XYZ file of C-alpha atoms in Angstrom:
653
model
C 0.049 -0.067 -0.026
C 1.061 3.563 -0.686
C 1.931 5.447 2.626
C 1.941 8.977 1.211
C -0.789 11.392 2.399
C -3.599 11.747 -0.084
C -3.694 15.234 0.211
C 0.027 15.503 -0.951
C -1.154 13.511 -4.012
C -4.059 16.202 -4.709
C -1.651 18.910 -4.372
C 0.842 17.452 -7.044
C -2.193 17.032 -9.536
C -3.420 20.455 -9.108
C 0.064 21.878 -9.427
C 0.535 19.500 -12.730
C -2.767 20.772 -14.033
C -1.840 24.548 -13.667
C 1.471 23.600 -15.427
C -0.180 22.342 -18.170
C -2.598 25.063 -18.710
C 0.181 27.664 -18.587
C 2.100 25.818 -21.122
C -0.762 25.569 -23.406
C -1.630 29.563 -22.850
C -5.245 28.811 -21.843
C -5.244 31.012 -18.519
C -8.719 31.829 -17.406
C -9.778 35.486 -16.489
C -12.792 37.413 -16.395
C -13.271 41.237 -16.107
C -15.628 41.830 -12.860
C -16.351 45.426 -12.909
C -15.067 48.819 -14.435
C -15.877 51.961 -12.276
C -15.424 55.599 -13.334
C -15.612 58.381 -10.407
C -15.321 62.185 -10.863
C -13.503 64.089 -8.168
C -14.471 65.944 -6.136
C -17.862 66.259 -7.866
C -19.815 66.091 -11.015
C -20.429 69.888 -10.990
C -17.941 72.065 -10.182
C -17.129 75.695 -10.945
C -14.517 76.802 -13.792
C -10.978 76.660 -12.789
C -11.581 73.817 -10.341
C -8.949 70.762 -10.514
C -10.888 67.742 -11.588
C -9.740 64.115 -11.460
C -11.499 61.533 -13.539
C -10.608 58.173 -11.903
C -11.045 54.610 -13.570
C -10.719 51.510 -11.695
C -10.936 47.993 -12.948
C -11.389 44.449 -11.252
C -10.276 41.323 -12.956
C -10.432 37.579 -11.710
C -7.910 35.191 -12.969
C -5.906 31.978 -12.320
C -2.896 34.029 -11.144
C -1.909 34.991 -14.652
C 1.559 36.987 -14.368
C 2.094 40.482 -15.609
C -1.556 41.169 -16.858
C -1.946 44.439 -18.237
C -4.941 46.572 -18.807
C -5.778 49.148 -21.640
C -7.786 52.039 -20.396
C -9.768 54.140 -22.779
C -11.448 57.574 -21.516
C -13.866 59.230 -23.903
C -15.993 62.397 -23.735
C -19.156 62.466 -25.673
C -17.903 59.263 -27.494
C -14.810 61.188 -28.489
C -11.449 59.480 -27.234
C -9.442 62.001 -24.923
C -6.904 59.512 -23.488
C -5.567 56.058 -24.008
C -2.922 54.102 -21.786
C -1.812 50.734 -21.073
C -0.631 49.613 -17.768
C -0.445 46.873 -15.062
C -2.334 48.817 -12.443
C -5.887 48.376 -12.083
C -6.370 51.955 -11.475
C -5.689 55.278 -13.559
C -6.323 59.033 -12.915
C -6.840 61.508 -15.377
C -6.476 65.113 -14.441
C -8.426 68.358 -15.578
C -6.520 70.889 -14.063
C -8.117 73.319 -14.212
C -11.433 72.124 -15.616
C -13.138 74.504 -17.933
C -16.542 74.697 -19.730
C -15.300 72.979 -22.673
C -14.424 69.929 -20.455
C -18.186 69.517 -19.608
C -19.685 66.469 -21.186
C -20.509 62.582 -20.765
C -17.527 60.522 -19.981
C -16.832 56.789 -20.105
C -14.225 54.417 -19.333
C -13.449 51.244 -21.210
C -11.151 48.682 -20.164
C -9.584 45.849 -22.564
C -7.698 42.845 -21.043
C -6.197 40.601 -23.815
C -9.362 39.663 -25.939
C -12.140 40.896 -23.343
C -13.577 44.679 -23.155
C -16.015 46.115 -20.488
C -17.144 49.750 -20.071
C -18.225 51.949 -17.073
C -21.356 53.545 -16.715
C -21.471 57.272 -18.093
C -20.927 59.949 -15.797
C -21.481 63.492 -16.507
C -19.394 66.425 -15.700
C -20.721 69.974 -15.677
C -18.149 73.054 -15.436
C -20.265 76.028 -14.716
C -18.952 79.496 -15.449
C -17.087 81.101 -18.212
C -14.363 83.694 -18.196
C -15.384 87.318 -19.276
C -13.542 88.117 -22.271
C -11.062 90.882 -22.681
C -11.511 93.316 -25.561
C -8.311 95.409 -27.008
C -8.423 98.034 -29.700
C -5.308 99.189 -31.419
C -6.983 102.521 -32.142
C -9.784 104.199 -30.381
C -9.939 107.518 -32.423
C -10.232 106.220 -36.092
C -11.178 108.245 -39.134
C -14.645 107.329 -40.533
C -14.221 104.173 -42.872
C -10.835 103.843 -41.552
C -9.625 100.340 -40.752
C -8.393 99.175 -37.148
C -7.851 96.003 -35.175
C -9.755 94.688 -32.460
C -8.851 91.364 -30.487
C -11.218 89.666 -28.209
C -9.860 86.862 -26.002
C -10.636 84.486 -23.265
C -7.115 83.020 -22.409
C -8.186 80.673 -19.800
C -10.662 79.026 -21.746
C -10.277 75.875 -23.959
C -11.730 74.833 -27.145
C -12.845 76.707 -30.191
C -14.831 79.904 -29.018
C -17.019 81.803 -31.278
C -16.333 85.368 -30.747
C -18.738 88.225 -31.555
C -18.001 92.030 -31.751
C -20.790 94.558 -30.814
C -21.286 98.555 -31.209
C -23.489 100.260 -28.758
C -24.699 103.741 -29.946
C -25.557 106.625 -27.724
C -29.313 105.790 -27.652
C -28.513 102.559 -26.111
C -29.082 100.327 -29.152
C -26.829 97.525 -29.793
C -25.384 96.355 -33.087
C -23.605 93.114 -34.017
C -20.987 94.253 -36.361
C -18.646 91.336 -36.715
C -18.402 87.434 -36.031
C -15.302 85.995 -37.356
C -14.851 82.202 -37.806
C -13.982 80.299 -34.544
C -9.961 80.210 -33.914
C -9.429 78.981 -30.452
C -9.683 81.195 -27.348
C -8.800 84.604 -29.089
C -9.801 86.275 -32.014
C -8.313 89.077 -34.000
C -10.142 90.894 -36.631
C -10.302 94.204 -38.579
C -13.185 96.601 -37.893
C -14.494 99.745 -39.976
C -16.952 102.386 -38.694
C -18.485 104.756 -40.836
C -20.863 106.715 -38.605
C -19.133 110.002 -37.220
C -19.162 110.416 -33.426
C -18.682 108.270 -30.173
C -20.113 104.863 -29.553
C -18.841 101.883 -27.177
C -17.380 98.365 -28.643
C -17.579 95.412 -26.543
C -17.453 91.388 -27.413
C -18.564 87.986 -26.025
C -18.150 84.650 -27.068
C -20.197 81.305 -27.101
C -18.795 77.798 -26.454
C -20.713 74.963 -28.362
C -21.130 72.065 -26.321
C -23.130 68.899 -27.057
C -25.642 69.883 -24.361
C -26.016 73.103 -26.132
C -24.303 76.514 -26.668
C -23.171 78.513 -23.555
C -22.739 82.440 -23.746
C -20.102 84.379 -22.010
C -20.688 87.748 -20.211
C -19.654 90.885 -22.120
C -16.202 92.195 -22.077
C -15.768 95.755 -20.754
C -16.745 98.383 -23.229
C -14.354 100.521 -24.999
C -15.269 104.046 -26.115
C -14.544 104.844 -29.739
C -14.618 108.124 -31.029
C -14.728 108.304 -34.945
C -13.509 111.419 -36.614
C -14.733 112.933 -39.919
C -12.133 113.138 -42.670
C -12.968 116.608 -44.541
C -11.555 115.478 -47.966
C -14.568 116.030 -50.156
C -13.068 116.998 -53.576
C -14.243 120.206 -55.727
C -14.599 119.596 -59.434
C -14.786 122.346 -62.015
C -15.657 121.950 -65.787
C -14.485 124.803 -68.142
C -15.903 126.383 -70.145
C -19.278 124.683 -69.275
C -20.724 121.542 -68.982
C -22.750 121.748 -72.029
C -20.503 122.474 -75.020
C -20.425 121.737 -78.896
C -17.962 118.951 -80.287
C -14.437 120.324 -80.897
C -14.294 122.454 -78.033
C -11.569 122.141 -75.513
C -12.621 120.919 -72.249
C -10.490 121.610 -68.689
C -11.548 119.510 -65.831
C -9.997 120.695 -62.363
C -10.473 118.094 -59.343
C -8.858 118.874 -56.075
C -9.077 118.930 -52.342
C -8.836 122.099 -50.059
C -6.714 121.648 -47.167
C -5.860 118.273 -47.456
C -4.500 115.977 -45.181
C -1.159 113.807 -45.734
C -1.391 110.900 -48.291
C -4.269 111.959 -50.220
C -4.891 111.146 -53.811
C -7.592 112.243 -56.347
C -8.759 110.396 -59.421
C -11.138 111.544 -62.411
C -12.893 108.638 -63.820
C -15.654 108.154 -66.606
C -17.921 105.073 -66.862
C -15.323 103.341 -64.347
C -12.285 104.161 -66.264
C -9.692 106.276 -64.910
C -8.970 109.302 -66.913
C -6.120 110.789 -64.480
C -4.637 110.262 -60.953
C -2.512 112.829 -59.036
C -2.047 113.575 -55.398
C -4.127 116.401 -54.018
C -5.235 117.926 -57.256
C -5.360 117.585 -60.955
C -6.201 119.132 -64.371
C -7.283 117.204 -67.314
C -7.693 118.638 -71.020
C -9.549 116.885 -74.044
C -11.047 117.860 -76.972
C -14.844 117.281 -76.857
C -16.221 114.483 -79.260
C -19.232 112.955 -79.905
C -19.695 110.061 -77.307
C -18.074 111.955 -74.458
C -21.383 112.922 -72.783
C -21.873 111.180 -69.486
C -20.735 111.663 -65.893
C -17.721 112.652 -64.692
C -16.516 111.655 -61.204
C -13.754 113.264 -59.151
C -12.889 110.872 -56.297
C -10.569 111.705 -53.135
C -9.179 108.746 -51.445
C -7.132 108.860 -48.152
C -6.444 105.289 -46.759
C -9.820 103.355 -46.751
C -11.866 106.761 -46.925
C -13.012 107.844 -50.320
C -15.184 111.044 -50.972
C -16.753 111.502 -54.478
C -18.192 114.418 -56.408
C -20.118 114.294 -59.862
C -20.658 116.523 -62.943
C -22.578 115.578 -66.014
C -21.399 117.138 -69.153
C -23.117 117.147 -72.499
C -21.392 117.387 -76.014
C -23.527 118.540 -78.914
C -22.893 117.470 -82.448
C -22.100 120.200 -85.118
C -23.392 117.870 -87.676
C -24.684 114.465 -87.620
C -22.896 111.164 -87.894
C -23.248 110.395 -91.779
C -25.960 108.130 -92.880
C -25.385 105.663 -95.967
C -28.519 104.484 -97.709
C -29.170 101.992 -100.477
C -31.767 101.820 -103.094
C -33.530 99.623 -103.588
C -33.266 97.508 -100.485
C -34.153 94.497 -102.366
C -31.115 94.146 -104.763
C -31.110 91.301 -107.283
C -28.180 90.366 -109.499
C -28.337 92.419 -112.756
C -30.088 95.327 -110.894
C -28.829 98.664 -110.521
C -28.709 100.086 -107.101
C -27.609 103.417 -105.502
C -25.531 104.328 -102.499
C -26.239 107.884 -100.819
C -24.125 109.301 -97.945
C -25.867 112.392 -96.064
C -25.518 114.199 -92.623
C -27.787 116.592 -90.774
C -26.461 119.995 -89.832
C -27.186 121.208 -86.452
C -25.128 124.437 -86.301
C -25.177 126.216 -89.815
C -23.219 129.194 -88.544
C -20.312 126.904 -87.647
C -20.544 124.362 -90.482
C -21.890 124.942 -94.167
C -22.955 121.995 -96.207
C -20.687 122.955 -99.041
C -17.531 122.279 -96.669
C -18.434 118.568 -95.866
C -16.538 116.249 -98.101
C -17.954 112.919 -98.612
C -16.377 109.571 -99.306
C -17.744 106.031 -99.588
C -15.533 102.881 -99.049
C -16.176 99.227 -99.990
C -14.238 96.981 -97.833
C -12.335 99.865 -96.569
C -11.444 100.743 -99.925
C -11.918 104.258 -101.282
C -14.474 104.462 -104.299
C -13.795 106.926 -107.100
C -17.136 108.892 -106.058
C -18.340 111.490 -103.590
C -21.687 111.167 -101.754
C -23.527 109.049 -104.356
C -22.432 105.781 -105.823
C -24.529 103.948 -108.639
C -23.609 100.841 -110.103
C -24.950 96.976 -111.510
C -25.357 94.387 -108.801
C -23.072 91.640 -109.283
C -21.254 89.182 -107.231
C -18.132 91.296 -107.401
C -20.140 94.300 -105.809
C -21.029 92.402 -102.792
C -19.296 93.559 -99.741
C -19.365 96.063 -96.524
C -19.926 99.681 -97.632
C -19.420 102.870 -95.248
C -19.127 106.743 -95.936
C -17.117 109.123 -94.166
C -17.935 113.066 -93.926
C -15.039 115.295 -93.251
C -15.869 118.845 -91.957
C -13.769 121.794 -90.522
C -15.051 124.591 -87.927
C -13.075 127.699 -86.870
C -11.098 125.523 -84.157
C -11.428 121.799 -85.112
C -11.431 119.495 -88.063
C -14.045 116.335 -87.927
C -14.097 113.131 -89.656
C -17.218 111.058 -88.864
C -18.097 107.483 -90.023
C -21.375 105.785 -90.894
C -22.471 102.644 -89.760
C -21.555 99.534 -91.965
C -24.135 98.494 -94.755
C -23.809 95.249 -96.238
C -24.583 94.655 -99.794
C -25.375 91.265 -101.128
C -27.044 90.847 -104.272
C -29.553 88.339 -104.485
C -29.957 85.732 -107.068
C -33.288 85.447 -108.809
C -34.750 82.198 -109.052
C -34.550 80.109 -112.232
C -37.410 78.553 -113.996
C -38.645 75.770 -111.642
C -38.847 71.805 -112.783
C -41.935 69.778 -111.845
C -41.281 66.164 -111.112
C -42.960 63.004 -109.591
C -41.226 62.068 -106.267
C -39.794 58.630 -106.977
C -40.126 59.240 -110.763
C -43.196 56.805 -111.128
C -46.678 57.926 -111.109
C -49.608 55.294 -110.629
C -52.985 56.641 -112.114
C -55.653 56.430 -109.310
C -53.224 56.825 -106.718
C -52.266 59.574 -104.445
C -48.587 60.998 -105.304
C -46.206 63.624 -104.583
C -44.764 66.619 -106.605
C -41.407 68.038 -106.342
C -41.003 71.748 -107.662
C -37.627 72.930 -107.733
C -35.411 75.557 -108.736
C -31.663 75.039 -109.391
C -30.887 79.009 -108.666
C -32.269 81.576 -106.386
C -31.529 83.349 -103.102
C -33.404 81.872 -99.999
C -36.399 82.172 -98.979
C -38.081 80.929 -102.173
C -41.903 80.604 -102.111
C -43.279 77.764 -104.191
C -46.940 77.748 -105.188
C -48.698 74.640 -106.765
C -51.855 75.046 -108.772
C -53.947 71.870 -109.226
C -56.552 70.878 -111.649
C -58.915 70.989 -108.990
C -57.993 74.981 -108.766
C -56.539 74.369 -105.330
C -53.646 76.339 -104.212
C -50.737 75.040 -101.672
C -47.707 76.985 -100.602
C -44.486 75.935 -99.339
C -41.733 78.583 -98.357
C -38.104 77.105 -98.555
C -35.919 79.133 -96.237
C -32.974 76.655 -95.380
C -30.401 74.926 -97.475
C -31.504 71.484 -98.332
C -35.190 71.765 -97.821
C -37.609 70.765 -100.721
C -40.908 71.887 -101.760
C -42.800 68.563 -101.903
C -46.461 69.032 -102.479
C -48.993 65.989 -101.646
C -51.631 65.692 -104.647
C -54.566 63.655 -104.784
C -55.008 60.763 -107.329
C -55.504 61.353 -111.118
C -57.277 58.815 -113.421
C -55.914 60.284 -116.687
C -52.551 60.998 -118.082
C -54.193 64.517 -119.522
C -54.825 65.486 -116.059
C -51.169 66.370 -115.585
C -51.561 69.217 -117.863
C -53.496 70.874 -115.222
C -50.563 71.357 -112.729
C -48.695 74.617 -112.468
C -46.064 75.698 -110.250
C -45.122 79.489 -109.621
C -41.626 80.280 -107.855
C -40.765 83.540 -106.519
C -38.057 85.358 -103.940
C -39.066 88.927 -104.564
C -42.217 90.737 -104.173
C -41.375 93.136 -106.981
C -40.486 90.353 -109.693
C -42.851 88.072 -112.005
C -42.848 84.469 -110.749
C -41.209 81.698 -112.615
C -43.520 79.182 -113.983
C -43.150 75.228 -114.250
C -45.745 73.589 -116.540
C -47.332 70.391 -115.917
C -46.414 68.878 -119.155
C -42.865 68.204 -117.463
C -44.639 65.589 -115.504
C -45.156 63.593 -118.712
C -41.329 62.774 -118.668
C -41.973 60.663 -115.529
C -43.025 56.853 -115.641
C -46.853 56.770 -115.656
C -48.261 53.396 -115.104
C -52.274 52.734 -115.332
C -53.620 49.940 -113.366
C -55.212 46.983 -115.028
C -58.740 47.082 -115.568
C -61.148 43.946 -114.416
C -60.286 41.101 -116.887
C -63.029 39.075 -118.872
C -62.554 35.528 -119.652
C -63.945 34.419 -122.971
C -64.292 30.655 -124.194
C -63.695 29.925 -127.901
C -65.538 28.337 -129.407
C -68.403 30.036 -127.427
C -71.502 28.909 -129.414
C -72.940 25.586 -128.486
C -71.443 22.929 -126.149
C -67.938 21.528 -126.062
C -67.484 17.974 -127.150
C -64.931 15.323 -126.089
C -61.772 15.676 -128.399
C -62.240 19.185 -129.187
C -59.705 22.223 -128.523
C -60.719 24.978 -126.375
C -59.233 28.421 -125.704
C -59.651 30.691 -122.880
C -58.903 34.168 -123.980
C -58.386 36.803 -120.883
C -58.498 40.477 -121.821
C -58.322 43.850 -120.162
C -59.539 47.281 -121.589
C -56.796 49.389 -119.802
C -53.538 49.040 -118.172
C -49.846 49.567 -118.589
C -48.104 47.219 -120.677
C -46.772 44.335 -120.235
C -49.601 42.665 -118.239
C -49.473 39.253 -116.700
C -52.235 36.819 -117.092
C -52.806 33.557 -115.017
C -55.249 31.044 -115.420
C -56.949 28.699 -112.679
C -59.555 26.090 -112.320
C -61.846 26.438 -109.506
C -61.195 22.844 -108.132
C -57.520 23.428 -107.712
C -55.361 26.059 -106.272
C -52.303 25.639 -108.593
C -52.101 27.849 -111.875
C -52.881 26.201 -114.944
C -51.083 28.765 -117.060
C -49.082 31.895 -116.928
C -48.326 34.434 -119.403
C -46.789 38.124 -119.940
C -48.170 39.848 -122.864
C -47.180 43.321 -124.709
C -51.183 43.588 -125.432
C -54.402 43.725 -123.632
C -54.931 40.303 -123.934
C -53.858 36.505 -123.325
C -54.821 33.302 -124.351
C -54.670 29.500 -122.858
C -55.779 26.506 -124.928
C -57.041 22.981 -123.894
C -56.171 20.538 -126.253
C -58.543 17.330 -126.746
C -61.001 18.304 -123.939
C -61.893 15.533 -121.955
C -64.829 15.061 -119.186
C -62.135 15.923 -116.499
C -61.909 19.218 -118.048
C -65.370 20.345 -117.335
C -66.136 22.751 -114.434
C -65.114 26.629 -113.495
C -62.510 28.621 -114.963
C -61.112 32.199 -114.336
C -58.196 34.240 -114.868
C -56.195 36.846 -112.998
C -54.386 39.932 -114.470
C -51.787 42.418 -112.971
C -49.038 44.533 -114.498
C -45.926 46.907 -112.528
C -48.481 48.235 -110.267
C -48.981 44.597 -108.542
C -52.673 45.524 -108.404
C -54.070 41.849 -108.958
C -57.943 41.901 -110.610
C -59.782 38.763 -111.302
C -62.179 37.786 -113.826
C -65.786 35.967 -113.386
C -66.079 32.430 -113.409
C -66.698 30.709 -116.865
C -68.316 27.056 -116.892
C -67.223 24.471 -119.322
C -69.653 21.615 -119.900
C -67.963 18.681 -121.904
C -70.450 16.584 -124.079
C -69.636 12.920 -125.248
C -68.260 12.215 -128.692
C -70.550 11.136 -131.494
C -68.852 7.814 -132.393
C -69.361 6.933 -128.741
C -73.167 7.893 -128.770
C -73.299 5.530 -132.003
C -71.604 2.809 -130.370
C -73.592 2.892 -127.090
C -76.923 2.996 -129.276
C -75.671 -0.220 -131.232
C -74.650 -1.914 -128.046
C -78.027 -1.073 -126.429
C -80.018 -2.394 -129.574
C -78.169 -5.749 -129.311
C -78.612 -6.041 -125.724
C -82.051 -5.342 -126.189
C -82.388 -7.774 -129.053
C -80.761 -10.467 -126.879
C -83.092 -9.816 -124.043
C -86.016 -10.264 -126.467
C -84.905 -13.416 -127.648
C -84.150 -14.827 -124.126
C -87.592 -13.574 -123.176
C -89.143 -15.613 -126.068
C -87.210 -18.697 -125.907
C -88.303 -18.661 -122.368
C -92.066 -18.045 -122.981
C -91.797 -20.729 -125.679
C -90.177 -23.238 -123.061
C -92.557 -22.604 -120.724
C -95.404 -22.762 -122.867
C -94.482 -26.238 -124.172
C -93.959 -27.451 -120.323
C -97.323 -26.482 -119.464
C -98.875 -28.135 -122.528
C -97.226 -31.405 -121.634
C -98.352 -31.351 -118.138
C -101.764 -30.620 -119.302
C -101.493 -33.623 -121.636
C -100.322 -35.930 -119.065
C -103.203 -34.966 -116.386
C -105.958 -35.635 -119.122
C -104.272 -39.197 -120.146
C -104.836 -40.447 -116.429
C -107.999 -39.308 -115.648
C -110.390 -42.423 -114.147
C -113.400 -43.245 -116.167
C -116.710 -42.242 -114.574
C -118.748 -45.070 -112.489
C -121.822 -46.415 -113.908
C -124.889 -46.686 -111.791
C -126.134 -50.195 -111.380
């Protein structure tokens, strides 16, 4: 027997089991609890030191060097993460500010297991009063200066706002820059002259909502007026005739330092100078308008306005063309003229005219007459030159484009597709090879109905839909008028041109005739079936059919109005109904009425049958006679025998 104590054996087995589990890496553990505490309290004043303490409790089977990963979040945003062998960590907020307010949570991860604490809310009350700084407290109107609003003790991104309070107590928010941290520097501009007060505040945006700080200490600002309004003089007057020299003086009286003046018109700078300027120019057509004299010192601007009017001595020349509607081969006239407004300064005799084609001067004065031709097409202008006592003028007219139109040529009438079928609707094309667009096409029909089509784009065609005609002669009733000018007679296309088209007449209903036609048809005779039509364009196709069969008996294409089909040696099976079908290029099939053929027996067959019947009857008669005689003979014999054996009558005794 084993003398060792049983508890020693049990201890040995336990050690071996632990050793085996450790060797296989299958240690056992569980996270019991994860706790989060906020010290000293969950609600504190701004500036109070706060400790966030996270503690974990883990049960395990003596796992050596067990580590814990702590993750601390505020409003689901990670703010701290650390890995340690300790079961407790402290995270300090020293000092705590309003931006630290929120919902905190601690999550601990041990190997492949994780557990989170309950959420704890921290509320930090109170905000630092902001500090306002201005680099200038006595700016000029519209002058820029720098303002800084800060809360250096606060954390996070703060929304700063700048306000202006007026004498009457009203406040106006004048600027709100984008958030930049716990300080904001911006540029301010005040345009109202006088004193007012500036102050600022800020907001902290938290998950629970925005919190607003108190207002900063107010700073008095005195806005001084900058007396730099310029003076502008226009000499000799603001209303002058063209050619007069105008002087514009723009200046500032008693100017401060660093001042500039500008003279502008239609947002274009005419001249720029310090303090004052003088600008000379010769008044011309188009110079009328508003002049602006602007004085500028830093960001401060003052403006003065004057309107000048420049009147013309004579008008801008006008180039006219007659007639307006020019066709090749026509004569046309260009005339250059002006209207004189000041006869005492400009006389009509002193004006010289010139006409230009494509910027090349023509050998003429105020009138140019020529014949329209492609070489005469182009851009025409005219110039008028005149001189007053003080100035010489050259004015040019607006451009006149001359492009002679091409008259329409004689139109051609044709059938669309080239083929016309009598009795069916068709389309007609009326076309002129030459002519400037737009071209008006008018079709006159035999029914005295007019249809108009205007062709105004290249590639368009004048195609008319026409009702059916039934005779070729009806084509003569069509007429096409074409014109591209109201002042010219139309060109005409005649309907006779349509006769050049392929004209197809559908076949009429065929008539089937049997030859010979009198009396009946006897076996052995020949029969001809003639299929004929009264009308139809050649060639015509004829087809013959028997009413008892679907297949055609015969087919024939003829260059005449009839066709024939012959049946040789007629027999009994040829009797029955026959009809024919006709068609031509129109592919319209027409069918005749049915003709019945009856076949009589041949004469020799009738005689043979008569002879046979005679002999049959004769034989039957002989047979009957022989049979009658034989029966009569037998009757007589029987009668004779009966008489010979008749007993004698008995005698009475």
